Coordinates of C-alpha atoms and ligand atoms in Angstrom, one line a residue:
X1 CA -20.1 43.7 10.4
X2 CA -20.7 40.3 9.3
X3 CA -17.9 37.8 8.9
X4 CA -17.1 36.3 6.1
X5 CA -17.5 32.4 5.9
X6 CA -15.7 29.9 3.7
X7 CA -15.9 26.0 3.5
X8 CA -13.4 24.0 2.8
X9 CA -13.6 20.6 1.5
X10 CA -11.5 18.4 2.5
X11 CA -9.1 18.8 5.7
X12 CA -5.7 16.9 3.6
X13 CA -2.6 18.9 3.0
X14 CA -4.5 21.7 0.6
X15 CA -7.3 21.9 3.0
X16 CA -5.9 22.7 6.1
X17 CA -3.2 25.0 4.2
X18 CA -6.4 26.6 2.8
X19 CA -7.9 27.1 6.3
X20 CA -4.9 28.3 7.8
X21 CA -3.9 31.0 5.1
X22 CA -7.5 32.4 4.7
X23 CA -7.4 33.2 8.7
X24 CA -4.2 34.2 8.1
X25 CA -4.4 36.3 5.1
X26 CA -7.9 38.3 5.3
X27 CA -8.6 41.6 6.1
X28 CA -11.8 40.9 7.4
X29 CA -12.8 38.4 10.1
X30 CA -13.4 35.1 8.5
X31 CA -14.9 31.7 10.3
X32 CA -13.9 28.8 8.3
X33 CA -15.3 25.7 8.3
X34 CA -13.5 22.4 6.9
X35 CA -15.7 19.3 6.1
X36 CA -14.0 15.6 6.0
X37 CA -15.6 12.9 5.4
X38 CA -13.1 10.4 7.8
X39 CA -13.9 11.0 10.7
X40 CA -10.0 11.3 11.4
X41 CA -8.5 14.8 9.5
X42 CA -5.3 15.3 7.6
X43 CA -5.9 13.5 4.5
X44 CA -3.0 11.9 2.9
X45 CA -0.4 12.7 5.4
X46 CA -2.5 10.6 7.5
X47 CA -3.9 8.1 5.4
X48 CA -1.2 8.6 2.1
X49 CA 2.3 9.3 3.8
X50 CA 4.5 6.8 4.2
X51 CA 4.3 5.2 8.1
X52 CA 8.2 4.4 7.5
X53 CA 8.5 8.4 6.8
X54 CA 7.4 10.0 10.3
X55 CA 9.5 13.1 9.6
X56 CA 6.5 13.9 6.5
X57 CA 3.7 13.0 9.1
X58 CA 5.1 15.4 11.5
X59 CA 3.8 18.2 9.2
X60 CA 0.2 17.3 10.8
X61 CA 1.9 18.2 13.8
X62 CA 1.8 22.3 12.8
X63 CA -1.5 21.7 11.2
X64 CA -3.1 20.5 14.7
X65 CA -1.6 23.7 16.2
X66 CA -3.8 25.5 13.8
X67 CA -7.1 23.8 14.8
X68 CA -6.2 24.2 18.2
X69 CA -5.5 27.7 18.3
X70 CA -7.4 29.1 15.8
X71 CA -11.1 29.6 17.4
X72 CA -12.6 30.6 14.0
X73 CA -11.5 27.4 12.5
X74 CA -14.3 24.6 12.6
X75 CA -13.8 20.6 11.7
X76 CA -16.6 18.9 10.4
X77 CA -15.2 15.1 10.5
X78 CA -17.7 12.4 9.2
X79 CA -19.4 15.2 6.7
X80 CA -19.6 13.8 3.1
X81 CA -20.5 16.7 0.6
X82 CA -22.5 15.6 -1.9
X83 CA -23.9 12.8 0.8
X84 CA -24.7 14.7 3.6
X85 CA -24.4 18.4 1.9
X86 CA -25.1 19.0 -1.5
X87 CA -22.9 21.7 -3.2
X88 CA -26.0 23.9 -3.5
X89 CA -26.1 24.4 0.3
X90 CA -23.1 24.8 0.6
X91 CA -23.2 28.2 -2.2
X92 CA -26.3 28.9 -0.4
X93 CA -24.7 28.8 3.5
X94 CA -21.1 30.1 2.1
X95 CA -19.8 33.4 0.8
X96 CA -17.1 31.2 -0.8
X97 CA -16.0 26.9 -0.9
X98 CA -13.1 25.7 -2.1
X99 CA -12.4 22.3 -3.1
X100 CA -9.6 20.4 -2.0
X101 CA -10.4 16.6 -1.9
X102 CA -7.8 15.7 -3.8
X103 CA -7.3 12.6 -6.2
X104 CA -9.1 9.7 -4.9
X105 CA -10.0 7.5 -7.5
X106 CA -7.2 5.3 -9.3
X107 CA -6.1 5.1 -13.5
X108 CA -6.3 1.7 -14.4
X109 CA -3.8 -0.1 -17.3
X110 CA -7.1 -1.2 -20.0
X111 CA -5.2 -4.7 -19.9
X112 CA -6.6 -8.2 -20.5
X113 CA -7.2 -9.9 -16.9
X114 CA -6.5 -6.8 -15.0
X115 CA -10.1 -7.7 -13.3
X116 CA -8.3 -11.2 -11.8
X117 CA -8.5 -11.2 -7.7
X118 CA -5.2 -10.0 -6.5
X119 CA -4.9 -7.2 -8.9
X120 CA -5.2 -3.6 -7.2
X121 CA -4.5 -0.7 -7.1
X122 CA -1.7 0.7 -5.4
X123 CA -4.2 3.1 -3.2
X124 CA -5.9 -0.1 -2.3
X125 CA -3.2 -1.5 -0.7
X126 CA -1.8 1.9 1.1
X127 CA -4.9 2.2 2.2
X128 CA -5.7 -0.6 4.2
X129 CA -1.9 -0.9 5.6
X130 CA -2.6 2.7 6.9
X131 CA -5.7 1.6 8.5
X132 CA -7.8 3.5 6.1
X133 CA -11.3 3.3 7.3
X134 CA -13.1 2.4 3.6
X135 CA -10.4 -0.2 3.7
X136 CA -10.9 -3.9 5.8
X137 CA -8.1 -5.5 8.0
X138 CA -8.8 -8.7 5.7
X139 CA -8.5 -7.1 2.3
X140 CA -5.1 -8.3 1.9
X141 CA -3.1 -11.9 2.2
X142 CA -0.3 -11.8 1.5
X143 CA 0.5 -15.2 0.6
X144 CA 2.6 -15.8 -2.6
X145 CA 6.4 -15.7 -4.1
X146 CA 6.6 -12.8 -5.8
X147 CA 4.0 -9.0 -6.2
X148 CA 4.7 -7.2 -9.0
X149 CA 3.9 -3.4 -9.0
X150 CA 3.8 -1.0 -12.2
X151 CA 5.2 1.9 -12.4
X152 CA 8.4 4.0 -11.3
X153 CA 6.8 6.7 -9.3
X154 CA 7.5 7.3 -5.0
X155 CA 4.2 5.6 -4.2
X156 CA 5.5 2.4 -5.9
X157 CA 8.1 2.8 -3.8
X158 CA 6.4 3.2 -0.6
X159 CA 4.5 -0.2 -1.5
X160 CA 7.9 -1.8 -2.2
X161 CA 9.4 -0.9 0.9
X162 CA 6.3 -1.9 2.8
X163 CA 6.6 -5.3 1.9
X164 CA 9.9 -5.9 3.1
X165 CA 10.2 -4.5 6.0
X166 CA 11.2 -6.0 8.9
X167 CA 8.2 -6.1 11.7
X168 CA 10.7 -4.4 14.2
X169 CA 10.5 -1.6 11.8
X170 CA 6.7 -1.8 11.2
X171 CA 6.5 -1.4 14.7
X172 CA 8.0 2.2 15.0
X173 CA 5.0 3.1 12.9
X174 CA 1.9 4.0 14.0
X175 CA -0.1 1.1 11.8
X176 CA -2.4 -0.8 13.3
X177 CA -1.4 -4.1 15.0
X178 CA -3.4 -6.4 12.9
X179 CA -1.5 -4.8 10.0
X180 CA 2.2 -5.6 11.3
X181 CA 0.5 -9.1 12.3
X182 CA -0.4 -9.7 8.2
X183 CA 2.9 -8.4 7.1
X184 CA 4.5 -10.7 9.5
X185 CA 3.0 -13.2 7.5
X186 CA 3.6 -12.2 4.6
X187 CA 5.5 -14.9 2.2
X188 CA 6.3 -12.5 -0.8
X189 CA 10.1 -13.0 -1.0
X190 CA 10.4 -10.7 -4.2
X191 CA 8.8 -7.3 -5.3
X192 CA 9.7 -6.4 -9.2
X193 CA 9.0 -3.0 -9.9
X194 CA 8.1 -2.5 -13.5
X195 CA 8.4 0.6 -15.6
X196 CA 7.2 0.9 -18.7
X197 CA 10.3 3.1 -20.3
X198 CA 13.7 3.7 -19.0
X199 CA 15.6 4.3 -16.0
X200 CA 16.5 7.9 -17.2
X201 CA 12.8 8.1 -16.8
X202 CA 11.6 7.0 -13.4
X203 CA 9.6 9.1 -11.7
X204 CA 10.7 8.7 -8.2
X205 CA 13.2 10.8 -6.4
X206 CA 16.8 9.5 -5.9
X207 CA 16.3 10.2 -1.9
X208 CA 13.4 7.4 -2.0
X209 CA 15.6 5.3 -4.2
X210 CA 18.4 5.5 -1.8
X211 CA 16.4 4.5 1.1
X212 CA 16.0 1.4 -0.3
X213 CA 19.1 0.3 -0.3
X214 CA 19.8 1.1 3.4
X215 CA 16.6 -1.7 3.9
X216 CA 17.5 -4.4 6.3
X217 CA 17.8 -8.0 5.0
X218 CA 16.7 -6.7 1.3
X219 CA 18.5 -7.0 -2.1
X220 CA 17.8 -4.2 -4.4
X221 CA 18.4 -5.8 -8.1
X222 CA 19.0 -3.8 -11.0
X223 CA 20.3 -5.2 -14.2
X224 CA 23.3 -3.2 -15.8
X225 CA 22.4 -3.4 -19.3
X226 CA 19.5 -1.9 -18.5
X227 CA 21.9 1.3 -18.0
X228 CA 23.0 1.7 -20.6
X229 CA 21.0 4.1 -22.6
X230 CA 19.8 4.6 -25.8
X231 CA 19.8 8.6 -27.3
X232 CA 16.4 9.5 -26.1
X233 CA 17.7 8.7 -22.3
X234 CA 20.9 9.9 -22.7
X235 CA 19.8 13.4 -24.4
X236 CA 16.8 13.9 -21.5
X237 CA 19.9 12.9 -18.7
X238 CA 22.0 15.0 -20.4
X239 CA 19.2 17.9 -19.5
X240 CA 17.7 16.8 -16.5
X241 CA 20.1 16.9 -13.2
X242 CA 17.6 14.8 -11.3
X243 CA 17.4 11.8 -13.4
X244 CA 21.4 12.4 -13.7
X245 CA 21.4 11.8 -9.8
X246 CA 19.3 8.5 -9.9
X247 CA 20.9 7.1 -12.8
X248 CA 24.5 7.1 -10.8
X249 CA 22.6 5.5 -7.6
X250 CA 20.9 2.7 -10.1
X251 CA 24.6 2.4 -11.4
X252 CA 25.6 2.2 -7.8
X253 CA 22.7 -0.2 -6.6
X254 CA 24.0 -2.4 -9.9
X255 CA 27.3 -2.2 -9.2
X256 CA 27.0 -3.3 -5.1
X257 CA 25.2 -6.9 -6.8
X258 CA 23.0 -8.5 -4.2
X259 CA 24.4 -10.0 -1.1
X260 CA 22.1 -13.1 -1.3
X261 CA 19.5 -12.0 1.0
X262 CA 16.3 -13.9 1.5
X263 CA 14.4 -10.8 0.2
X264 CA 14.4 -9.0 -2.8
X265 CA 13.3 -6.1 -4.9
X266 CA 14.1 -6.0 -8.5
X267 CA 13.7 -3.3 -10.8
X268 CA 12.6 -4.0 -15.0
X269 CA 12.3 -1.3 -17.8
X270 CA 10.8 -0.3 -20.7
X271 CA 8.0 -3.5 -19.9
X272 CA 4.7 -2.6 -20.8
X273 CA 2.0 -4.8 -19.1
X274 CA 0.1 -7.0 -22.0
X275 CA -2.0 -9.5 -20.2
X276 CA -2.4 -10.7 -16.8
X277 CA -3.2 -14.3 -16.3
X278 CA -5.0 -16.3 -13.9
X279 CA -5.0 -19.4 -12.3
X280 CA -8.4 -21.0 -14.1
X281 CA -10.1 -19.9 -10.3
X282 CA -10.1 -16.0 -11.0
X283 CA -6.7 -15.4 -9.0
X284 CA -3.8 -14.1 -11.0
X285 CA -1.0 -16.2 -11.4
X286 CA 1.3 -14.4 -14.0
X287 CA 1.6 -11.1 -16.0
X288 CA 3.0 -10.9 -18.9
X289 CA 4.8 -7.9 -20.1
X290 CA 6.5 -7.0 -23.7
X291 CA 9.2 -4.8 -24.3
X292 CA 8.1 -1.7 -24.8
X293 CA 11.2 -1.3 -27.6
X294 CA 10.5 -4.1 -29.4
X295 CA 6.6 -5.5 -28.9
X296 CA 7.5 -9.0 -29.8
X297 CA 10.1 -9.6 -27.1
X298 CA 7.2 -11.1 -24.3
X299 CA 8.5 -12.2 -20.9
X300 CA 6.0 -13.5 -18.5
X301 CA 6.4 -13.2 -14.5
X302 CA 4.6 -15.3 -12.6
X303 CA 2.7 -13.4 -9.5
X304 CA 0.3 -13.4 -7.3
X305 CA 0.1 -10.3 -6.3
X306 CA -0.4 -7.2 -8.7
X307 CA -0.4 -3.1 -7.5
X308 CA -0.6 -0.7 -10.3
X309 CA 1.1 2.2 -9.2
X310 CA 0.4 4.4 -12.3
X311 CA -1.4 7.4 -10.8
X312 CA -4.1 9.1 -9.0
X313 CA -7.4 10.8 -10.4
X314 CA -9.5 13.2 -9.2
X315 CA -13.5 12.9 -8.8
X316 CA -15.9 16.0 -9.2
X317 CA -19.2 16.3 -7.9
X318 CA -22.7 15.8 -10.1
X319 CA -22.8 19.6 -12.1
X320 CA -19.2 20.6 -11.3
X321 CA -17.0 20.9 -14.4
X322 CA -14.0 18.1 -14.8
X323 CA -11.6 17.3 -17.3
X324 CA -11.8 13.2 -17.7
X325 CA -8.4 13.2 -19.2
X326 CA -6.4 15.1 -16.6
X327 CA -8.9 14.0 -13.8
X328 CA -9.0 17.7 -12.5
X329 CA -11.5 20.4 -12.4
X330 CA -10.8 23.2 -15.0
X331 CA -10.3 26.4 -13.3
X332 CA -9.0 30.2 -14.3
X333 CA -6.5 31.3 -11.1
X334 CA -8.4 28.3 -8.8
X335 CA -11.8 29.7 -9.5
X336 CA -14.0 27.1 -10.7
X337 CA -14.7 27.6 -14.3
X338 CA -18.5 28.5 -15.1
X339 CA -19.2 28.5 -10.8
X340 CA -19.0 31.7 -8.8
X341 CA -17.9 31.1 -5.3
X342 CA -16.3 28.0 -5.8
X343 CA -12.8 27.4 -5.9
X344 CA -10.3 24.2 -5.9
X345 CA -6.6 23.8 -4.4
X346 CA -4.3 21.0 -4.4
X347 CA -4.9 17.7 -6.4
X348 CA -8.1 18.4 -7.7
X349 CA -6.7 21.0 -9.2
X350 CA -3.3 20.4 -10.5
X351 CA -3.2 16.5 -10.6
X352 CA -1.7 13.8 -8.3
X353 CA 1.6 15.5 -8.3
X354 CA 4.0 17.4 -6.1
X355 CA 5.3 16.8 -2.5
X356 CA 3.3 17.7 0.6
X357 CA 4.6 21.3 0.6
X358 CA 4.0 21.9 -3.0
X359 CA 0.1 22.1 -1.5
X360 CA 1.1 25.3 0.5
X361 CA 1.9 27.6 -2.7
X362 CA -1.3 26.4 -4.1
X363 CA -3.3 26.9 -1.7
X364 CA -2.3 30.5 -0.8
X365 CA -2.9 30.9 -4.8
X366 CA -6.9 29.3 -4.1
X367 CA -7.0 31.8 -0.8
X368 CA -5.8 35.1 -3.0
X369 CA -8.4 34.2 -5.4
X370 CA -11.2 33.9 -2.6
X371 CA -10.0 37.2 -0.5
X372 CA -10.0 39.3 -3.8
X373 CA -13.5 38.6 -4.8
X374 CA -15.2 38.4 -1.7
X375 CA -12.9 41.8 -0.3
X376 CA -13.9 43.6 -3.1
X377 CA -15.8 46.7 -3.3
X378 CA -19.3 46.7 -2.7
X379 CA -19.3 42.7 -2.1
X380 CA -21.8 41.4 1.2
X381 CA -21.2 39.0 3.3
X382 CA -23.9 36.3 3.6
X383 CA -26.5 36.0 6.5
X384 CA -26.4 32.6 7.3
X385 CA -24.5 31.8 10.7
X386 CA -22.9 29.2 11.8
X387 CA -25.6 27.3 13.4
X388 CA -28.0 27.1 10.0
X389 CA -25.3 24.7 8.6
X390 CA -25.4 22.7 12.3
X391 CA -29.1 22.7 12.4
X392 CA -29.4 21.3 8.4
X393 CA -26.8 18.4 9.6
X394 CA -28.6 17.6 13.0
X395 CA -31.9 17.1 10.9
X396 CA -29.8 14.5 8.8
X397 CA -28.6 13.1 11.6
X398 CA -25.6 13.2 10.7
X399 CA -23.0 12.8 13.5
X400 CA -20.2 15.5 13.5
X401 CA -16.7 14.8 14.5
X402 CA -15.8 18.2 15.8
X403 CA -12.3 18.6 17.1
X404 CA -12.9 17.5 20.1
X405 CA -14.1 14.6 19.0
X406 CA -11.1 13.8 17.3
X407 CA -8.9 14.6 20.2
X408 CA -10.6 11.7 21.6
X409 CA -9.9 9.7 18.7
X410 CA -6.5 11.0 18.9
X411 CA -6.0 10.2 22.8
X412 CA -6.9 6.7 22.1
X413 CA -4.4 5.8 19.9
X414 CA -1.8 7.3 21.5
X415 CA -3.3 4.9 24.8
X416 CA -3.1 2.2 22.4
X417 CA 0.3 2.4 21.2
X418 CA 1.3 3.0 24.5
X419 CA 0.1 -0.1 26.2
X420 CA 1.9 -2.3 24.0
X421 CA 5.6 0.2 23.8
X422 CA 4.5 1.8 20.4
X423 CA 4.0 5.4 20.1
X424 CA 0.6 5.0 18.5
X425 CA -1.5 2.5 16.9
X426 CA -4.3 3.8 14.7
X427 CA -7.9 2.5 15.3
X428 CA -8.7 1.1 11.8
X429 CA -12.6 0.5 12.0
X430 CA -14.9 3.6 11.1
X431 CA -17.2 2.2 13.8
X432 CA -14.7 2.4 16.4
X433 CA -13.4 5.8 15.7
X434 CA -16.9 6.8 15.8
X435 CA -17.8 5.0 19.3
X436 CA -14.3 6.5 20.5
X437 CA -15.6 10.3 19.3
X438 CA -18.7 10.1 21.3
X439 CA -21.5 8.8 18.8
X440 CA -24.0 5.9 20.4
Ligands
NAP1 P1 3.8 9.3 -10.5 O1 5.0 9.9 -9.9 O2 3.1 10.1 -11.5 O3 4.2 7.9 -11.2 C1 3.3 7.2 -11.9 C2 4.1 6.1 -12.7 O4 3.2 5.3 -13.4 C3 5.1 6.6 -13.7 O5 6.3 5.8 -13.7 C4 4.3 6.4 -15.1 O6 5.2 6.1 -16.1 C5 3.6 5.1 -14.7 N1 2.5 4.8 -15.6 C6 1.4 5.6 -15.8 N2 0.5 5.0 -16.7 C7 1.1 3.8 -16.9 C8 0.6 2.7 -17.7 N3 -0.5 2.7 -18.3 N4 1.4 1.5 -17.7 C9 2.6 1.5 -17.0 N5 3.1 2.5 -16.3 C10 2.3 3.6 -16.2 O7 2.7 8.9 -9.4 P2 2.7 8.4 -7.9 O8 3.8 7.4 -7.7 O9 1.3 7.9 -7.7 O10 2.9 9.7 -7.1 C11 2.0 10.8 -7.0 C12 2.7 12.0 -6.4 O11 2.9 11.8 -5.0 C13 4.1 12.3 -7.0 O12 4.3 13.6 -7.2 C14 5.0 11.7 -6.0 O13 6.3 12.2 -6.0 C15 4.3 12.1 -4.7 N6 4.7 11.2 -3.6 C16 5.8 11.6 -2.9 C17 6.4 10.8 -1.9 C18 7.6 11.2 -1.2 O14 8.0 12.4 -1.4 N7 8.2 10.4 -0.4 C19 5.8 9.6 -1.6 C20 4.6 9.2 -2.4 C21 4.1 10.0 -3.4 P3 5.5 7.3 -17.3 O15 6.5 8.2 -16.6 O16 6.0 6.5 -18.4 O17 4.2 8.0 -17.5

């Protein structure tokens, strides 16, 4: 009897729960094979999870006990579909693929100026102080008074935080040197975080609000007029425990008033971003922001630093079918609407939302959908074996990062970290981690 083969796509969260639950779940032996294009796997909870939040990452902890013990699990690092593989081969090599490359394009605001240099997106920015390797150590200065982020949601947060943490704090991270060097220089003595409608409304959870104000050396500013609500708030508070919960630590956070640190973050509502400014040489100086209550009441902040924090969206390959408002990739039960064989999990099929276990539910969802139609009655497996698939990438020259090759990858940073009393530093350059895995 043939086994079955499935590819996943992508080796984040959704992936590697995809990978893990179809070994664990069929009936029928299974080799799965799961194509990243880093050559580093885990996704987000590598590249996307907090540094400052190690008790997250640790989740890639279990998923590395998967890869390591499960022999009919493969890892294709460094393996761009739609680059290296088109989505044809993969139908043609595959009984079943599911997609799970989650959401990694950015929303933009559609404001005047938002073009000006030190405007970004939040994922820029979390990207290169993670050491993402699309990102560059020098993409970021961060010289200035004040940044400015839009939008109340945890990733907003996570930049917030960022910025004003202390470097003996950066250092129990696993960032790369460089990057603790740059924040070290940072000048920014102010982050506001603006949200375009109430505080009954933000999007982050109270447990990432409350970090904040445990961080060393940092005032957390929040006005108290801003609390008090008008009837939409107070009727969705009235129905919603959560935003209950956040609106007595903003009342808290109000109440302590700031101590008179150096550092600050300061939270503004119901702003809408108008216009951003620049300085005459292309850099922004200033945003300016009207109430979102009353249009006419325009404040202006000056800046020189600009994340907007207002979501992920997804990206579909040439001849799949996606939704351009949602960013997703319509699908009945996880199967691919109009494509046989093809599947999606996680972000690319729900939207940027959830926490990193929300990804497990889905996934199993994806899997069910996959065992059911390829352990049905009558259905046969395919005849291509694993080494087609190898042969097609060799002739591309593609250079695989198998899992041993990421060990090595792996084993390096730990040596890293190690050499100069950190646990880990990640190796930032795409080159490197290549050179490191073995390629000449
Ligand atoms: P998010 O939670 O959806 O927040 C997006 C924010 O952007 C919202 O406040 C939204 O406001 C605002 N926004 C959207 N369009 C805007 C516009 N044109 N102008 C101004 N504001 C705008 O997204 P996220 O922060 O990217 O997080 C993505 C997911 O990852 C979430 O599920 C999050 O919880 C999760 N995550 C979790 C953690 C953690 O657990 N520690 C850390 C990071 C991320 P409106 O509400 O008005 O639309």
């Amino acid at each position: 009897m043939k086994n079955l083969r499935v590819a996943v796509v992508g080796s984040g969260p959704s992936g590697a729960y995809c990978a893990q639950l179809l070994t664990e779940e069929s009936q029928s032996p299974m080799d799965v094979d799961v194509f990243e294009r880093l050559p580093a796997p885990f996704g987000l909870v590598r590249y996307g999870v907090a540094p400052d939040h190690p008790r997250i990452k640790s989740i890639s902890q279990s998923f590395t006990t998967v890869f390591d013990e499960a022999s009919n699990i493969r890892f294709l690092g460094n393996v761009e579909v739609g680059r290296d593989l088109s989505l044809d081969e993969l139908r043609e090599h595959y009984d079943a693929v599911i997609f799970a490359s989650g959401a990694p394009m950015d929303r933009v605001l559609g404001v005047t100026g938002e073009d000006a240099a030190g405007v970004h997106a939040v994922r820029q920015f979390v990207s290169w102080y993670q050491g993402h390797p699309d990102s560059d150590p020098a993409d970021f200065v961060l010289k200035g008074d004040r940044a400015v982020i839009v939008g109340l949601g945890n990733v907003a947060l996570d930049a917030a935080r960022m910025l004003m943490r202390t470097n003996e704090a950066l250092r129990q991270t696993d960032i790369p040197e460089h990057i603790v060097e740059a924040f070290a220089a940072s000048t920014f003595k102010e982050v506001v975080v603006v949200g375009r409608r109430g505080p009954a409304f933000a999007k982050f959870t109270n447990k990432e609000f409350l970090e904040l104000l445990d961080l060393e050396q940092t005032d957390i500013v929040i006005d108290p007029a801003d609390l008090e609500l008008d009837s939409i708030q107070a009727e969705f508070a009235e129905k919603n425990g959560s935003a209950r919960r956040l609106l007595a630590s903003f009342a808290k956070a109000a109440e302590r008033g700031v101590a008179g640190h150096e550092k600050s973050i300061r939270f503004v509502f119901d702003r809408t971003p108008l216009t951003v400014l620049d300085d005459g040489d292309g850099n922004v100086s200033a945003i300016e922001l009207s109430k979102t209550s009353d249009p006419n009441d325009i404040q202006t902040l000056e800046t020189q630093l600009v994340l907007r924090s207002v979501g992920y969206y997804g990206r579909a390959l040439q001849g799949m079918p996606f939704d351009e408002q949602k960013g997703t990739i319509p699908h009945e039960d996880s199967r691919v609407s109009g494509m046989d064989g093809v599947y999606v999990a996680g972000w690319l099929k729900r939207g940027p939302n959830g926490v990193v276990g929300t990804n497990r539910g889905c996934a199993l969802e994806a899997v069910m959908a996959v065992l059911a139609d390829l352990q049905s009655p009558g259905y046969n497996a395919r005849t291509s074996d694993r080494t087609e698939i190898d042969q097609l990438l060799a002739s591309r020259d593609v250079f695989v990062v198998d899992w041993a090759a990421w060990k090595a990858i792996d084993e390096a940073e730990l040596a890293a970290g190690m050499k100069i009393g950190r646990e880990r530093v990640k190796l930032h350059s795409r080159d490197e981690m290549l050179r490191v895995a073995g390629a000449v």
